[in-house]
Amino acid sequence: MTVPNMTKTLHSDCCPHCSRRRDPHPAPSAAPASSMHIILSSIPYRTKPTRHTIPASHGYAAALKAGTSFRLIDIYGNQVIDMSAFTLPFPGSSNATNDIGNIASAEHFSPSYTLYHTSGQPITVGESIYTNMDRPLLKLTHDNVKTHDMTFMSCFPRLYESHGFKPGEHRSCASNMVEAFGPFGMKHLTEVKDPFNVFQNTPNYSLKPLNTSKAGDWCQFEVLIDCVVGWSCCPYDLGGFNGGKVTDVMVLMGLDLDEGRSNEEVTRDCVDT
């Protein structure tokens, strides 16, 4: 697999965002509530092979069914993806009112519960990440990077303000999550949970760069519980993080559990969102 072929395949329909420069449309410090609101009877589960390019510094969320899988692809290399997930439906859901429930009190991915099961080590292929109710949520089935993080929070607006940016001048993963989960009822930064940082190489007592993924690298998860998963193409570009230049990533959803073909082959069978 070559990088030029990978770029051509994944970007057959060029997105309007340049993936090699800082995003010119930063998010506000507190992401606005989405005008779209998903109801219980029409949760848009991605059950067929579907692809979505997440523009540099932005986020995306999708409802996924147990028994399917999804793949995360680092198109250009050195790009961290924050991932968060909430089980569906949420507490307070009602068939009578068609209410999806309250995401603020929903069962969600928990780094601390997962680290308990892994004895503090990163997960490896065949292992799962867990919820705050100690249930396996997503299982890692393929991984050609083998380096991820569960110790860092999502970057947030005040972090950038502490580095001299004005409020709203720089996008953040936390704000991206509020935007992405907005249709599912998320309204405020206080509802954002600690993420699974895909492709992030956090040095532990050794000097390593904070990123390890190369162009075209990917990992794949099996969905064990119906849930909504959100991803943020991390906007943090300070100190050489994310290669100092935030780039697009891709998520392929609704895949078969035994899907192990190359990115080019799988992408060709997917429809765009």
Short mmCIF file of N, CA and C in Angstrom, two decimals, residues 57-130:
data_model
loop_
_atom_site.label_atom_id
_atom_site.label_comp_id
_atom_site.label_asym_id
_atom_site.label_seq_id
_atom_site.Cartn_x
_atom_site.Cartn_y
_atom_site.Cartn_z
N SER A 57 -9.22 18.95 12.73
CA SER A 57 -9.66 19.76 13.87
C SER A 57 -11.15 19.71 14.14
N HIS A 58 -11.89 18.80 13.50
CA HIS A 58 -13.33 18.70 13.71
C HIS A 58 -13.71 17.35 14.32
N GLY A 59 -15.00 17.17 14.57
CA GLY A 59 -15.48 15.95 15.19
C GLY A 59 -16.66 15.36 14.44
N TYR A 60 -17.03 14.15 14.85
CA TYR A 60 -18.16 13.45 14.22
C TYR A 60 -18.63 12.37 15.19
N ALA A 61 -19.92 12.08 15.20
CA ALA A 61 -20.47 11.02 16.04
C ALA A 61 -21.48 10.21 15.24
N ALA A 62 -21.58 8.92 15.55
CA ALA A 62 -22.51 8.05 14.85
C ALA A 62 -23.03 6.97 15.78
N ALA A 63 -24.28 6.57 15.59
CA ALA A 63 -24.88 5.47 16.34
C ALA A 63 -24.50 4.16 15.68
N LEU A 64 -24.01 3.21 16.47
CA LEU A 64 -23.52 1.94 15.95
C LEU A 64 -24.20 0.77 16.66
N LYS A 65 -24.46 -0.29 15.91
CA LYS A 65 -25.14 -1.46 16.46
C LYS A 65 -24.13 -2.52 16.90
N ALA A 66 -24.48 -3.20 18.00
CA ALA A 66 -23.69 -4.34 18.43
C ALA A 66 -23.65 -5.38 17.31
N GLY A 67 -22.48 -5.98 17.12
CA GLY A 67 -22.34 -6.98 16.06
C GLY A 67 -21.78 -6.42 14.78
N THR A 68 -21.50 -5.12 14.74
CA THR A 68 -20.81 -4.51 13.59
C THR A 68 -19.43 -4.06 14.06
N SER A 69 -18.64 -3.55 13.12
CA SER A 69 -17.33 -3.02 13.49
C SER A 69 -17.08 -1.71 12.77
N PHE A 70 -16.11 -0.97 13.23
CA PHE A 70 -15.72 0.28 12.56
C PHE A 70 -14.20 0.38 12.54
N ARG A 71 -13.70 1.10 11.53
CA ARG A 71 -12.26 1.25 11.35
C ARG A 71 -11.90 2.73 11.35
N LEU A 72 -10.80 3.06 12.05
CA LEU A 72 -10.27 4.42 12.07
C LEU A 72 -8.97 4.44 11.28
N ILE A 73 -8.88 5.36 10.32
CA ILE A 73 -7.73 5.44 9.43
C ILE A 73 -7.06 6.80 9.58
N ASP A 74 -5.75 6.78 9.83
CA ASP A 74 -4.95 8.00 9.82
C ASP A 74 -4.47 8.19 8.38
N ILE A 75 -5.09 9.10 7.66
CA ILE A 75 -4.84 9.23 6.23
C ILE A 75 -3.41 9.69 5.94
N TYR A 76 -2.93 10.69 6.69
CA TYR A 76 -1.63 11.29 6.39
C TYR A 76 -0.53 10.95 7.39
N GLY A 77 -0.90 10.42 8.56
CA GLY A 77 0.09 10.07 9.57
C GLY A 77 0.22 11.11 10.66
N ASN A 78 0.66 10.64 11.85
CA ASN A 78 0.91 11.51 13.00
C ASN A 78 -0.32 12.29 13.45
N GLN A 79 -1.51 11.65 13.41
CA GLN A 79 -2.72 12.33 13.81
C GLN A 79 -3.46 11.55 14.89
N VAL A 80 -3.64 12.16 16.05
CA VAL A 80 -4.37 11.55 17.16
C VAL A 80 -5.86 11.75 16.96
N ILE A 81 -6.64 10.74 17.35
CA ILE A 81 -8.10 10.82 17.30
C ILE A 81 -8.64 10.56 18.70
N ASP A 82 -9.31 11.53 19.29
CA ASP A 82 -10.00 11.30 20.56
C ASP A 82 -11.28 10.53 20.29
N MET A 83 -11.58 9.53 21.12
CA MET A 83 -12.79 8.72 20.94
C MET A 83 -13.55 8.61 22.25
N SER A 84 -14.85 8.81 22.18
CA SER A 84 -15.72 8.69 23.35
C SER A 84 -16.96 7.93 22.93
N ALA A 85 -17.63 7.28 23.89
CA ALA A 85 -18.81 6.48 23.54
C ALA A 85 -19.80 6.42 24.69
N PHE A 86 -21.09 6.40 24.35
CA PHE A 86 -22.19 6.31 25.31
C PHE A 86 -23.13 5.20 24.85
N THR A 87 -23.57 4.34 25.77
CA THR A 87 -24.48 3.26 25.39
C THR A 87 -25.88 3.83 25.10
N LEU A 88 -26.59 3.15 24.21
CA LEU A 88 -27.94 3.56 23.81
C LEU A 88 -28.96 2.48 24.18
N PRO A 89 -30.22 2.89 24.48
CA PRO A 89 -30.66 4.28 24.65
C PRO A 89 -30.18 4.84 25.99
N PHE A 90 -30.34 6.14 26.18
CA PHE A 90 -29.89 6.79 27.41
C PHE A 90 -30.92 6.64 28.52
N PRO A 91 -30.52 6.85 29.77
CA PRO A 91 -31.48 6.84 30.88
C PRO A 91 -32.59 7.87 30.65
N GLY A 92 -33.81 7.48 30.96
CA GLY A 92 -34.95 8.37 30.78
C GLY A 92 -35.60 8.26 29.42
N SER A 93 -35.11 7.35 28.58
CA SER A 93 -35.74 7.18 27.27
C SER A 93 -37.17 6.70 27.43
N SER A 94 -38.03 7.08 26.51
CA SER A 94 -39.45 6.76 26.64
C SER A 94 -40.07 6.48 25.28
N ASN A 95 -40.66 5.31 25.13
CA ASN A 95 -41.39 5.00 23.90
C ASN A 95 -42.63 5.87 23.76
N ALA A 96 -43.21 6.23 24.89
CA ALA A 96 -44.44 7.03 24.87
C ALA A 96 -44.19 8.42 24.30
N THR A 97 -43.06 9.02 24.67
CA THR A 97 -42.75 10.38 24.21
C THR A 97 -41.71 10.39 23.09
N ASN A 98 -41.17 9.21 22.75
CA ASN A 98 -40.14 9.10 21.71
C ASN A 98 -38.86 9.82 22.11
N ASP A 99 -38.63 9.95 23.40
CA ASP A 99 -37.46 10.66 23.90
C ASP A 99 -36.28 9.69 23.98
N ILE A 100 -35.13 10.12 23.47
CA ILE A 100 -33.94 9.27 23.48
C ILE A 100 -33.31 9.16 24.86
N GLY A 101 -33.69 10.06 25.77
CA GLY A 101 -33.15 10.05 27.12
C GLY A 101 -32.06 11.09 27.31
N ASN A 102 -31.36 10.98 28.44
CA ASN A 102 -30.42 12.02 28.86
C ASN A 102 -28.98 11.52 28.75
N ILE A 103 -28.22 12.07 27.80
CA ILE A 103 -26.84 11.65 27.61
C ILE A 103 -25.96 12.02 28.80
N ALA A 104 -26.35 13.06 29.54
CA ALA A 104 -25.54 13.52 30.66
C ALA A 104 -25.41 12.46 31.75
N SER A 105 -26.39 11.56 31.86
CA SER A 105 -26.35 10.52 32.88
C SER A 105 -26.19 9.13 32.27
N ALA A 106 -25.76 9.07 31.01
CA ALA A 106 -25.67 7.80 30.30
C ALA A 106 -24.42 7.01 30.69
N GLU A 107 -24.52 5.71 30.58
CA GLU A 107 -23.36 4.82 30.73
C GLU A 107 -22.37 5.15 29.60
N HIS A 108 -21.09 5.21 29.93
CA HIS A 108 -20.12 5.69 28.94
C HIS A 108 -18.77 4.98 29.08
N PHE A 109 -17.94 5.11 28.06
CA PHE A 109 -16.60 4.57 28.10
C PHE A 109 -15.84 5.16 29.28
N SER A 110 -15.10 4.30 29.98
CA SER A 110 -14.33 4.73 31.15
C SER A 110 -12.89 4.25 31.04
N PRO A 111 -11.93 5.18 30.93
CA PRO A 111 -10.52 4.78 30.93
C PRO A 111 -10.12 4.06 32.22
N SER A 112 -10.61 4.53 33.36
CA SER A 112 -10.18 3.93 34.63
C SER A 112 -10.68 2.50 34.78
N TYR A 113 -11.92 2.22 34.38
CA TYR A 113 -12.42 0.85 34.45
C TYR A 113 -11.64 -0.05 33.48
N THR A 114 -11.33 0.50 32.31
CA THR A 114 -10.56 -0.27 31.33
C THR A 114 -9.16 -0.58 31.85
N LEU A 115 -8.51 0.41 32.44
CA LEU A 115 -7.16 0.22 32.96
C LEU A 115 -7.14 -0.78 34.12
N TYR A 116 -8.23 -0.87 34.85
CA TYR A 116 -8.33 -1.89 35.89
C TYR A 116 -8.23 -3.29 35.26
N HIS A 117 -8.96 -3.47 34.15
CA HIS A 117 -8.97 -4.78 33.50
C HIS A 117 -7.65 -5.10 32.81
N THR A 118 -6.90 -4.09 32.43
CA THR A 118 -5.62 -4.32 31.74
C THR A 118 -4.43 -4.18 32.69
N SER A 119 -4.71 -4.05 33.99
CA SER A 119 -3.64 -3.86 34.99
C SER A 119 -2.78 -2.65 34.65
N GLY A 120 -3.44 -1.61 34.15
CA GLY A 120 -2.75 -0.36 33.87
C GLY A 120 -2.03 -0.31 32.55
N GLN A 121 -2.15 -1.36 31.73
CA GLN A 121 -1.45 -1.41 30.46
C GLN A 121 -2.39 -1.03 29.31
N PRO A 122 -1.82 -0.58 28.18
CA PRO A 122 -2.66 -0.30 27.01
C PRO A 122 -3.34 -1.58 26.53
N ILE A 123 -4.50 -1.44 25.89
CA ILE A 123 -5.18 -2.63 25.38
C ILE A 123 -4.47 -3.16 24.14
N THR A 124 -4.61 -4.44 23.91
CA THR A 124 -4.05 -5.08 22.72
C THR A 124 -5.18 -5.79 21.98
N VAL A 125 -4.89 -6.25 20.77
CA VAL A 125 -5.90 -6.91 19.94
C VAL A 125 -6.53 -8.07 20.72
N GLY A 126 -7.85 -8.11 20.70
CA GLY A 126 -8.60 -9.13 21.44
C GLY A 126 -9.12 -8.64 22.77
N GLU A 127 -8.63 -7.50 23.24
CA GLU A 127 -9.10 -6.93 24.50
C GLU A 127 -10.13 -5.84 24.24
N SER A 128 -10.91 -5.53 25.29
CA SER A 128 -12.00 -4.57 25.16
C SER A 128 -11.77 -3.34 26.02
N ILE A 129 -12.44 -2.27 25.66
CA ILE A 129 -12.54 -1.12 26.55
C ILE A 129 -13.89 -1.21 27.25
N TYR A 130 -13.95 -0.70 28.49
CA TYR A 130 -15.10 -0.91 29.37
C TYR A 130 -15.83 0.38 29.68
#
